[in-house]
XYZ file of C-alpha atoms in Angstrom:
330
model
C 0.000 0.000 0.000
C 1.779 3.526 -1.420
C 0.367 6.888 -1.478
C 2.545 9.799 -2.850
C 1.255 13.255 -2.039
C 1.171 15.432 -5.471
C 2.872 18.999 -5.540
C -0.073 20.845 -5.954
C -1.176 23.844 -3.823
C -2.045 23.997 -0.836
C -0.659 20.703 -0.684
C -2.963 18.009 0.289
C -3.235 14.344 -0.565
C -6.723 13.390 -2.133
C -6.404 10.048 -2.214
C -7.346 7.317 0.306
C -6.786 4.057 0.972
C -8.471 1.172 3.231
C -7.617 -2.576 3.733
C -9.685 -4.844 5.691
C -8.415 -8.328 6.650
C -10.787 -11.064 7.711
C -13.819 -8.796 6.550
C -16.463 -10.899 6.315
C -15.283 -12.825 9.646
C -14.720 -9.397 11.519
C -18.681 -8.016 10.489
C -20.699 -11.062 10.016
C -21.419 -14.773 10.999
C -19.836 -15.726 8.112
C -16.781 -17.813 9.547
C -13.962 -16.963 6.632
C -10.611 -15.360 7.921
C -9.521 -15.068 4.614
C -11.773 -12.578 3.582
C -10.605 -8.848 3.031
C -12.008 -5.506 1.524
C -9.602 -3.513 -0.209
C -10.973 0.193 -1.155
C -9.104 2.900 -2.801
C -10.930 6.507 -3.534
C -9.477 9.475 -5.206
C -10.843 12.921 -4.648
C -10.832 16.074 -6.974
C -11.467 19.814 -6.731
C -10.642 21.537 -3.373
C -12.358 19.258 -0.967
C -11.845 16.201 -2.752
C -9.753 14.903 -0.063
C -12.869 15.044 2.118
C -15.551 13.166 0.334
C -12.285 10.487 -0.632
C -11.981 10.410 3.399
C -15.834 10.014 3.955
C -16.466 7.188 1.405
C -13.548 5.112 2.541
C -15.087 4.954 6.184
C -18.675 4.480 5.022
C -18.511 1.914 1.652
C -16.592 -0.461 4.217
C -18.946 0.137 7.129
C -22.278 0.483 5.248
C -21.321 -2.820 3.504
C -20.213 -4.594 6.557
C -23.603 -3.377 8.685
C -25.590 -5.152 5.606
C -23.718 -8.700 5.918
C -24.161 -8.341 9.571
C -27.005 -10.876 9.615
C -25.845 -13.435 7.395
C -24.395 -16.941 8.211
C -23.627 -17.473 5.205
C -22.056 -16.150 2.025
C -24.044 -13.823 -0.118
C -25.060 -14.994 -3.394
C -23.514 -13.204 -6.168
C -26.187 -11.178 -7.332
C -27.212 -10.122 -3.200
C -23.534 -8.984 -3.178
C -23.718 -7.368 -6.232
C -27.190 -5.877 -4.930
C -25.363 -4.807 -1.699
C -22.069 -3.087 -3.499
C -24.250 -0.817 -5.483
C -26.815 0.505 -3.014
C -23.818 1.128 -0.651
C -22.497 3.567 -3.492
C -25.781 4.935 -4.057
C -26.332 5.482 -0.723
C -23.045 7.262 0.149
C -23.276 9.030 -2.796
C -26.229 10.780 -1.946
C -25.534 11.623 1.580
C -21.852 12.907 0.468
C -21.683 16.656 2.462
C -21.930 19.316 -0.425
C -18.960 20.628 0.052
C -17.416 21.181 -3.709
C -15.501 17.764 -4.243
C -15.822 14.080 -4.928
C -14.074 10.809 -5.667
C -13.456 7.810 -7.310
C -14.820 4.709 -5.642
C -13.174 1.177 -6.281
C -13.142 -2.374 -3.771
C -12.453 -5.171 -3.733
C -14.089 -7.993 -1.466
C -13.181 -11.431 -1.094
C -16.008 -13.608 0.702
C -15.854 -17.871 0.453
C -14.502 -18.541 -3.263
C -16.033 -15.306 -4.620
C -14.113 -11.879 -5.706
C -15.896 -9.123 -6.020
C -14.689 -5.658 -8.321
C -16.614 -2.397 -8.298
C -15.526 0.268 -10.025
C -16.983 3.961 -10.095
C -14.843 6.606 -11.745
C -11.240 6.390 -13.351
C -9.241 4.445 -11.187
C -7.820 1.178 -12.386
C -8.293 -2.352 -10.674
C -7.123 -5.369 -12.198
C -6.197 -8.993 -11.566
C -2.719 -10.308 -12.510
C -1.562 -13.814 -12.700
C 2.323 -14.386 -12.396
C 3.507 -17.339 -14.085
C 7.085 -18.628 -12.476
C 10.195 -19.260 -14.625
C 11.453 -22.635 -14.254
C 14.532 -21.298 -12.143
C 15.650 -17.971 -11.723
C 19.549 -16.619 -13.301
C 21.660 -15.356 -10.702
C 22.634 -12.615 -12.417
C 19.223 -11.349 -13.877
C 18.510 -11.003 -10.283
C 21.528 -9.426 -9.217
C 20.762 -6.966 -11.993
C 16.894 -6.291 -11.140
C 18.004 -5.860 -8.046
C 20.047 -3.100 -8.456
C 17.373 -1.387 -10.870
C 14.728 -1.590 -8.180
C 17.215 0.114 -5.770
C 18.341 3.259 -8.825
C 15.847 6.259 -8.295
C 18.021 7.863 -10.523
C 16.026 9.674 -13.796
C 16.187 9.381 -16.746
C 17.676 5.768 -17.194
C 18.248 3.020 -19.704
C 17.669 0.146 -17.336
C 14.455 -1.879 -17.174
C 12.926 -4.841 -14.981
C 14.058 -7.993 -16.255
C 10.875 -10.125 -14.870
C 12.161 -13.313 -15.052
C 8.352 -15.295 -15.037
C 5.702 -13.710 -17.042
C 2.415 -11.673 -16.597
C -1.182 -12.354 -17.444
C -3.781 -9.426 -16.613
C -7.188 -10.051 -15.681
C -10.549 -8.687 -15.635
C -9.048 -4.903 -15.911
C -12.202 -2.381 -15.596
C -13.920 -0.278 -17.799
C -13.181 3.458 -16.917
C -15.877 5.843 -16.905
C -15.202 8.738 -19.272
C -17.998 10.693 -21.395
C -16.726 10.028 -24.672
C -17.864 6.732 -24.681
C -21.137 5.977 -26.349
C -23.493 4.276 -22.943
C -22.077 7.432 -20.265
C -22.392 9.572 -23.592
C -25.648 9.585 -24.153
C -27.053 8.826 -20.794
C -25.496 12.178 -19.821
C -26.724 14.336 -23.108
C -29.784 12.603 -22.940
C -30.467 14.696 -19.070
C -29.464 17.750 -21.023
C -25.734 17.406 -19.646
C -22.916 19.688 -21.890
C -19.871 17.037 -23.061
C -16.333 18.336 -24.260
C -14.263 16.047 -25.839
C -11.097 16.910 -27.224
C -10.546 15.527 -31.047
C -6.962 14.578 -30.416
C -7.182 12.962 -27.264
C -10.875 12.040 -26.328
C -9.926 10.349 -23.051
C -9.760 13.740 -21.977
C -13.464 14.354 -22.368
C -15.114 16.408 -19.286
C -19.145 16.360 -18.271
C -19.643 20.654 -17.807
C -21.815 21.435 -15.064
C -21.804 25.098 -13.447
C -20.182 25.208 -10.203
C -21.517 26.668 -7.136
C -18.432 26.399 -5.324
C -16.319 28.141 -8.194
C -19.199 30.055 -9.444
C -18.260 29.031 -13.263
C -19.168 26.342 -15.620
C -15.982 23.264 -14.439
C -15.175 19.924 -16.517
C -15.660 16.733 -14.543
C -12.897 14.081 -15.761
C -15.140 11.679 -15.441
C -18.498 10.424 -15.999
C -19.633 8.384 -12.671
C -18.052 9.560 -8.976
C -19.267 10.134 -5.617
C -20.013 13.163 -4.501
C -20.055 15.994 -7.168
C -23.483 17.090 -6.795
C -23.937 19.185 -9.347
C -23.212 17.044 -12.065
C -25.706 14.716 -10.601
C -28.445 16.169 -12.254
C -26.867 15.961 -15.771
C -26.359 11.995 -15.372
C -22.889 11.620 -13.463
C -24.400 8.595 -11.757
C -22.414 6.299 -8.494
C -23.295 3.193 -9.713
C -19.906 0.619 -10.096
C -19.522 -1.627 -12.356
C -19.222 -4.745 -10.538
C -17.378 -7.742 -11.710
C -17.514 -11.235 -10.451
C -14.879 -13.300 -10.115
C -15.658 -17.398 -9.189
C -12.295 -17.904 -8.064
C -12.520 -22.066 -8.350
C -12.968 -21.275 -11.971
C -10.212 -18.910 -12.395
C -8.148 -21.394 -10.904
C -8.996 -24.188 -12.640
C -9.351 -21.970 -16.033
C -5.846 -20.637 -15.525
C -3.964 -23.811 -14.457
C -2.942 -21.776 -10.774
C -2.318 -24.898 -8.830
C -0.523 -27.099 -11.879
C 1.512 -24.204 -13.229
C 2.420 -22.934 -9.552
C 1.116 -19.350 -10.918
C 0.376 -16.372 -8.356
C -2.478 -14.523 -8.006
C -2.252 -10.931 -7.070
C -4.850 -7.532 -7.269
C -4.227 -4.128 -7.906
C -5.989 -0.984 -7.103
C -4.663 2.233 -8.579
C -5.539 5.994 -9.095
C -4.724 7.358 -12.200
C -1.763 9.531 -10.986
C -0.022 6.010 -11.660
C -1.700 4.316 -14.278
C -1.594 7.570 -16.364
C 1.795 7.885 -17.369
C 2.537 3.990 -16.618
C 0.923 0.806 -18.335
C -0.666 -2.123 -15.823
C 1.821 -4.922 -17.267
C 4.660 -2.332 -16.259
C 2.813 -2.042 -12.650
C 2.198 -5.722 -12.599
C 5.603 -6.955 -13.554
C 6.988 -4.359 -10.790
C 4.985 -5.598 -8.107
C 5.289 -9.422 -9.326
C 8.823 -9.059 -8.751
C 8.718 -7.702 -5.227
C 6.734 -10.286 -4.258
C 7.586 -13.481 -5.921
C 11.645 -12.718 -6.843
C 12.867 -10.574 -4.489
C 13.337 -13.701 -2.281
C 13.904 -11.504 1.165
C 13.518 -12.807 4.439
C 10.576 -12.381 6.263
C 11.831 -9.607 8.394
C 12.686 -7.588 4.933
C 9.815 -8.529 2.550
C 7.591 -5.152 3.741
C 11.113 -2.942 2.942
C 11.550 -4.762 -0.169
C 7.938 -3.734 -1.291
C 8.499 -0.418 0.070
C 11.256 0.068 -2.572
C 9.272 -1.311 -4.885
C 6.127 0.854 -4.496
C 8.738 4.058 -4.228
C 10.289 2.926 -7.526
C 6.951 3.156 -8.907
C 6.367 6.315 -8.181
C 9.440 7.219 -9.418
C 8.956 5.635 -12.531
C 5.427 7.675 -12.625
C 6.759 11.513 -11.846
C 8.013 13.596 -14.289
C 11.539 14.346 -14.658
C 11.148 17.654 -13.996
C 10.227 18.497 -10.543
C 8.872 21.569 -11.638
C 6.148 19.587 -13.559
C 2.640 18.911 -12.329
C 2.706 15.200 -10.398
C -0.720 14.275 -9.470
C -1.165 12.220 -6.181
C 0.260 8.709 -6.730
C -1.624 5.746 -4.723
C -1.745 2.200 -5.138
C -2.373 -0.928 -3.678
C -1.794 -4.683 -4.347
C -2.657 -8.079 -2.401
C -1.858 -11.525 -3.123
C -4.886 -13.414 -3.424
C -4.740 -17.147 -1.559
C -7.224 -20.106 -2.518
């Protein structure tokens, strides 16, 4: 878990981060330790920081008081049911207060994975496929890569296994066609730049700024005056039957890893997921640290990362950096 304040001003880091263990186990009758929630929220415009704050203590907590009851797990379409009223319903009790945020989770209950996605964060399940023995010196060279925050440089990760990515999400930008018309269709104003349409912004007139402001994205929490031209909370949730992506992927005969990764788009802006995933695969599967030194060796990893993700230049704009990534057991 890495979060990288940007260099804005005043400077303040919008983005928040929450990891549960044993979620299900901790807020329910539902006796699985290896359960977790996973939530990561990034806020924009000045109090962004404070709706990010609010939904990462209420999705968690609203979702938690709803499996309270249950002894067992949740079908998938109940959980699915659950997720999205949780967003709706923080969502619309977000203080108007001239902000909002990204929303992503992810919840493990029994053999089920759960991903729900509002906004234009990334989230995506990797798969790391071992080599059949690692070289010496490929090591002692990634090693000394990870360890170089120098900029610019030549080197590069030499992952020694491979990569697979997995059930990535679908961001939620205006210029494509479903948020696209659902927002002109509610008489909502849509700019999208010719050259670069990922760049489109839903126009709403601000009461906090007291001028018409481009929201980068076309469903958040919080950002109540884009509500009524169709910026909507709901996630996309996927759902993930992890027997069958076990079987489907060979995990068990190939000895292949299973990790996920939450991300705001200060990272996955300027850097690709298979250059996230790789960095993170090797941190945690050929670092090869003891015990005592496998949270520093991530550490250096996830500062790496960032470094690979600012610019050069210091005197460039660097947007708040956060990420998070768990290996998944089964």
């Amino acid at each position: 878990m890495i979060t990288h304040m940007s260099n804005r001003k005043p400077p303040v880091n919008q983005d928040r981060i929450i990891m549960i263990p044993s979620f299900a186990a901790e807020n329910s009758k539902i006796d699985d330790n290896n359960s977790f929630f996973i939530g990561l929220f990034d806020g924009h415009d000045d109090q962004g920081h404070e709706i990010a704050s609010y939904a990462s203590t209420q999705i968690p907590a609203q979702i938690a008081s709803k499996l309270h009851y249950q002894d067992k797990s949740p079908t998938p379409n109940e959980m699915t049911k659950i997720i999205t009223e949780t967003f709706r319903n923080v969502d619309a009790n977000a203080p108007f207060i001239g902000g909002g945020c990204t929303a992503m989770t992810v919840i493990k209950i029994g053999s089920t994975l759960y991903l729900a996605n509002t906004g234009d964060s990334t989230q995506f399940i990797a798969i790391y496929h071992p080599p059949s023995t690692l070289v010496e010196e490929k090591s002692s060279h990634n090693e000394r890569y990870i360890h170089n925050m120098t900029r610019p440089t030549s080197e590069q990760l030499n992952l020694q296994g491979s990569i697979s990515i997995h059930h990535q999400n679908k961001l939620h930008k205006a210029n494509f066609p479903e948020e696209k018309s659902r927002i002109e269709n509610l008489g909502g104003r849509i700019h999208i730049p010719p050259k670069h349409p990922m760049g489109s912004r839903v126009i709403a007139r601000s009461t906090t700024h007291h001028e018409d402001v481009g929201l980068a994205m076309s469903r958040s929490i919080g950002d109540r005056e884009w509500t009524a031209v169709g910026v909507i909370p709901d996630p996309d949730v996927q759902v993930v039957d992890l027997e069958k992506f076990w079987n489907t992927n060979n995990i068990r005969t190939k000895d292949s890893k299973v990790f996920v990764v939450l991300g705001s788009d200060g990272l996955f802006d300027t850097r690709r997921v298979e250059f996230v995933a790789k960095h993170l695969a090797y941190g945690f599967f050929e670092s090869f640290k003891s015990d005592g030194e496998t949270a520093e060796q991530m550490l250096t990893v996830g500062k790496k990362l960032v470094n690979m993700a600012s610019p050069i230049k210091s005197e460039f704009y660097r947007d708040d950096i956060s990420f998070v990534a768990k290996v998944v057991a089964f």
